[in-house]
Amino acid sequence: MASSISETNFEESKRIKRRKTGDELRDPDTIDHTRWRSESEQRIYSTKLFEAIRQVRRNSSPVNKVSSGRDIQDAADRVLAVAAKGRTRWSRAILASRLRLRLAHNNKKHKKARLAKVTGSIRSKMPEKKRFIPALQRKVKVLSRLVPGCRKVSFPNLLEETTDYISALEMQVRAMAALTELLTGSPVDRLASTSDS
Amino acid sequence: MEPNPGTLAGSISIRPDQEETGFESLQFREEIQRLIAVPPENASSFTALLELPATQAMELLHSPPSEEGDPAPLSGDSLHGISDDHISYISSFNGNPTFPSNKALVERAAKFSVFASGENSPETSSVPSNSSANLEKVKSEPAETDSNPNSSQPLVSDPTVESKTQRSAKRKEREKKGKGCTKKSKNETSQDAQKLPYVHVRARRGQATDSHSLAERARREKINARMKLLQELVPGCTKISGTALVLDEIINHVQSLQRQVEFLSMRLAAVNPRVDYNLEGLFATESGSLVDSNFPSMVAPLVCPEIPFNGSRQDYQQQWHFDALQQPLWGREEDSHTFITPDNSLLSYDSANSASLHSNQLKMEL
C-alpha cells in the first residue's frame, strides 16, 4: 500500500509541475460532487484508510514512537486525496505537500529553509477578476487558506474546489467515525465533536 | 456571359432592403453550402491561378465561353484579385468590355475583397463600418443565384469568394446580431461556441450589450451557480441570503469538518495499539449496523489478549451503570489522551471498552 501511494505521489508531483498554478478554465460538469456519497467510494476509502493506518502503526512501532493523532490525520488526508484520483486541486496539493516535505527531509535541508519552502510558495496574492468588497475579500482569503492548495485560485474555481472538498471531508468523517466506532466499540457522538472548541 | 452580369446588376438594383435578417442568413448559408458542393474540382485550380498575373487571369477569364472550365478561371481571378490590391481587380473589371461597368457590381467586388483580405479581427472591425451595405450585397447573392440557376458565372463567383469568406461572413452576421439585436435567443450562441474560438452571448432585453458587461455577467452567473451548489451542500445555508453570510457559513462548516477529522484521528491513534487487525472479521461486521448486536462479537476478538481483565470488566459493567452514560465523551477522550504509552493505552482502551460494552448492553435492553 505504501509503495502504491508513493507511486501516485510521484505521478501527482509530475503532473503538478506541468500544470500552471494560475487560474484554470474548468468545465463545471467534469467534476461530479455526488461521487463522495456513493457506497462504493466509501468502501474504497475505508479499506484504504484501514490499510494506511495499519501501515502507520507498523512504521512507527519499530521506531518505538507511538503514532500520534497527527500522523493518523495525515494518513487519512493522504488516502482521501488518493481517493480523489487527482481531479481536484486540493487533492493534488495534499499529495504534493507530502512529497515536498519528504524530499526536503531527504535532502537534509535546513529546517528553516524547509518551512520557508512549504509556506513561501503558497503565500501570494490571489488574482481576482471580480471586484470584491474588502469584507468579502477577507473571507475569501480565509476560505482559500482552509482548502489545501487553493491560495492562488480564482473565486469561481475556489468555490468549485470547496464544494468537492466539503463532500470529501464529510465522507472522511463518516468513514473515520465508523472505523473508530468499530474499533473502540463506542459510538462517536458527532454533535459533541462539532460543538468542540 | 453577357446576359448574366446584366441580370446580376439588374437584380442588385432591384433588390429591396431586407429586414428579415435571420431568414436571409439562413438562405445565405444554405446557398453557400449548395454552391460549394457544386464545383468540387476547383480546389486545385484556385491555387494554380493564384500565381498568374492579373492580365493572364483575365485572359483566361474571357476565353471561357465555350469551355467547360468556366468556373476555374473566374474563381482564380476573383481569388487573385482578392489577394492583390483590389483596385487593380476593379480596374481590370472595368476595362473589360464584356462586363458592364456597373457600379453596384464593382462595389460588391470591393466589399468581398475587404472581407477576404483581412484576418479575423480586421474583418470584424471593418465589417461593422460597412455592415449594413455589405449585408445587403451579400444577401443579394443567394437571391441572384436563385434567379439564375443556370448561369455558371455568378454561381461560380459565389462559391469561390464565399468559400473564403464563408466563415468570415458567418462570423460577421453573428457579430452584427450579437451587437445590434436585443432579441432573446440562445440557440445560436451555442452553435457559435462550437465553431468559433470565442463565445457570443446574446444580450437580453434591457441589458447592456457592452462586451465588458457581458463578460461580467457570464462570470457572475458562473459564480452564482457554484454558490448555489455550495449552499445546498452546507446545512442551513439555503435560507441565508447574501454572499458574505453564506461564505461565513461555508468557512465554519469546513473548519468544523476539519476539527472533526482531527478529533477522530486522535481517537484512532489512541485506540490503535489494540488493532492487530483481523481485517475480514472487522469489516464483516462493519457492513452491518455498527450499533447493537455486533459489538460483543466484535469486541471479543479484540479483547482476547486481555483475558485476565475480563473478570474485572464484568464488575465494571455493573458498577458503571449510569456513570458511563453521564460521563461525557470528553472525559473518556481525556483519559485516552493522557495515556500515551502502550501500557497505559491498554488501560484506557480497557476503560473505554468496558464503558462501551456497558452502553451496548443498555442499548440492547432498550
XYZ file of C-alpha atoms in Angstrom, chain A residues 4-178:
175
model
C 1.426 2.341 -4.417
C 0.787 5.536 -2.532
C 4.343 6.711 -3.079
C 4.000 5.993 -6.782
C 0.905 8.075 -7.018
C 2.723 10.769 -5.097
C 5.392 10.864 -7.712
C 2.945 10.930 -10.562
C 0.982 13.655 -8.890
C 4.068 15.765 -8.391
C 4.971 15.397 -12.036
C 1.540 16.456 -13.085
C 1.612 19.366 -10.723
C 4.874 20.636 -12.146
C 3.482 20.554 -15.629
C 0.306 22.282 -14.679
C 0.370 26.001 -14.246
C -0.579 27.277 -10.875
C -2.761 30.099 -12.033
C -6.385 30.091 -12.939
C -7.541 27.135 -14.954
C -10.596 27.180 -17.061
C -12.642 24.371 -15.807
C -15.853 22.979 -17.181
C -18.201 22.634 -14.195
C -19.559 19.373 -15.442
C -16.353 17.476 -15.251
C -16.289 17.245 -11.503
C -19.131 15.324 -10.037
C -19.758 16.125 -6.429
C -22.101 13.277 -5.697
C -19.397 10.691 -6.022
C -18.346 11.186 -2.440
C -21.721 9.981 -1.356
C -21.659 6.709 -3.172
C -21.343 3.469 -1.298
C -18.522 2.240 -3.432
C -16.441 5.306 -2.770
C -16.997 4.945 0.933
C -15.992 1.329 0.848
C -12.885 2.052 -1.159
C -11.925 4.805 1.176
C -12.482 2.874 4.341
C -10.460 -0.035 3.089
C -7.593 2.176 2.078
C -7.819 4.074 5.310
C -7.580 0.944 7.325
C -4.574 -0.215 5.412
C -2.927 3.147 5.767
C -3.446 3.236 9.486
C -2.042 -0.229 9.753
C 0.977 0.944 7.816
C 1.436 3.895 10.082
C 1.273 1.604 13.038
C 3.790 -0.760 11.609
C 6.129 2.004 10.589
C 6.045 3.735 13.887
C 6.316 0.788 16.218
C 9.834 -0.310 15.199
C 10.978 3.219 15.926
C 9.167 2.885 19.193
C 7.323 6.039 18.568
C 3.663 5.932 19.201
C 1.619 7.154 16.316
C 0.244 10.499 17.195
C -3.060 11.791 16.094
C -1.259 13.973 13.637
C 0.178 11.007 11.811
C -3.149 9.357 11.598
C -4.701 12.529 10.323
C -2.028 12.928 7.707
C -2.505 9.366 6.619
C -6.244 9.833 6.428
C -5.893 13.010 4.392
C -3.470 11.348 2.089
C -5.778 8.451 1.494
C -8.604 10.856 0.857
C -6.512 12.682 -1.684
C -5.687 9.432 -3.399
C -9.325 8.529 -3.494
C -9.972 11.800 -5.253
C -7.998 10.434 -8.183
C -6.208 13.689 -8.684
C -9.026 15.523 -10.328
C -9.177 18.277 -7.800
C -6.641 20.834 -6.825
C -6.821 20.220 -3.103
C -6.134 16.530 -3.504
C -3.096 17.202 -5.623
C -1.887 19.767 -3.141
C -2.170 17.323 -0.267
C -0.169 14.711 -2.059
C 2.349 17.215 -3.321
C 2.929 18.741 0.046
C 3.775 15.388 1.498
C 6.176 14.687 -1.305
C 7.740 18.088 -0.986
C 8.260 17.638 2.708
C 9.712 14.231 2.172
C 12.107 15.478 -0.487
C 13.181 18.350 1.675
C 13.739 15.987 4.509
C 15.731 13.643 2.375
C 17.880 16.427 1.077
C 18.636 17.325 4.660
C 17.972 20.948 4.148
C 17.947 23.379 6.972
C 14.725 23.244 8.850
C 14.013 26.889 8.329
C 14.535 26.552 4.639
C 12.131 23.694 4.563
C 9.478 25.665 6.302
C 10.040 28.576 4.015
C 9.743 26.301 1.058
C 6.463 24.977 2.213
C 4.943 28.263 3.151
C 6.700 30.638 0.821
C 5.381 29.179 -2.331
C 1.842 29.408 -1.180
C 1.879 32.921 0.110
C 0.863 35.132 -2.738
C -1.907 37.443 -3.615
C -4.863 35.701 -5.128
C -5.724 37.094 -8.524
C -9.312 38.200 -8.649
C -11.338 39.049 -11.658
C -14.354 40.225 -9.744
C -14.132 43.357 -7.644
C -14.764 42.391 -4.049
C -15.745 44.447 -1.128
C -12.883 44.141 1.363
C -15.068 42.188 3.786
C -15.766 39.566 1.202
C -12.158 39.593 0.176
C -11.047 38.721 3.676
C -13.495 35.836 3.857
C -12.386 34.534 0.514
C -8.838 34.603 1.739
C -9.728 32.687 4.854
C -11.534 30.100 2.816
C -8.680 29.750 0.418
C -6.362 29.096 3.312
C -8.645 26.407 4.647
C -8.818 24.443 1.453
C -5.382 22.999 0.774
C -3.613 24.218 -2.303
C -6.131 26.867 -3.199
C -4.420 30.107 -2.442
C -3.766 31.296 -5.949
C -7.063 30.148 -7.288
C -9.744 32.407 -8.656
C -13.020 32.750 -6.858
C -15.250 30.556 -9.028
C -12.686 27.776 -9.068
C -12.234 28.188 -5.357
C -15.938 27.613 -4.879
C -15.722 24.524 -7.018
C -12.825 23.176 -5.008
C -14.614 23.956 -1.767
C -17.671 22.037 -2.868
C -15.657 18.963 -3.623
C -13.565 19.381 -0.508
C -16.589 19.594 1.742
C -18.121 16.480 0.234
C -14.846 14.632 0.607
C -14.398 15.780 4.193
C -17.867 14.637 5.078
C -17.116 11.233 3.680
C -13.857 11.140 5.565
C -15.580 11.993 8.818
C -18.195 9.351 8.270
C -15.623 6.714 7.429
C -13.374 7.545 10.346
C -16.294 7.679 12.725
C -17.402 4.281 11.564
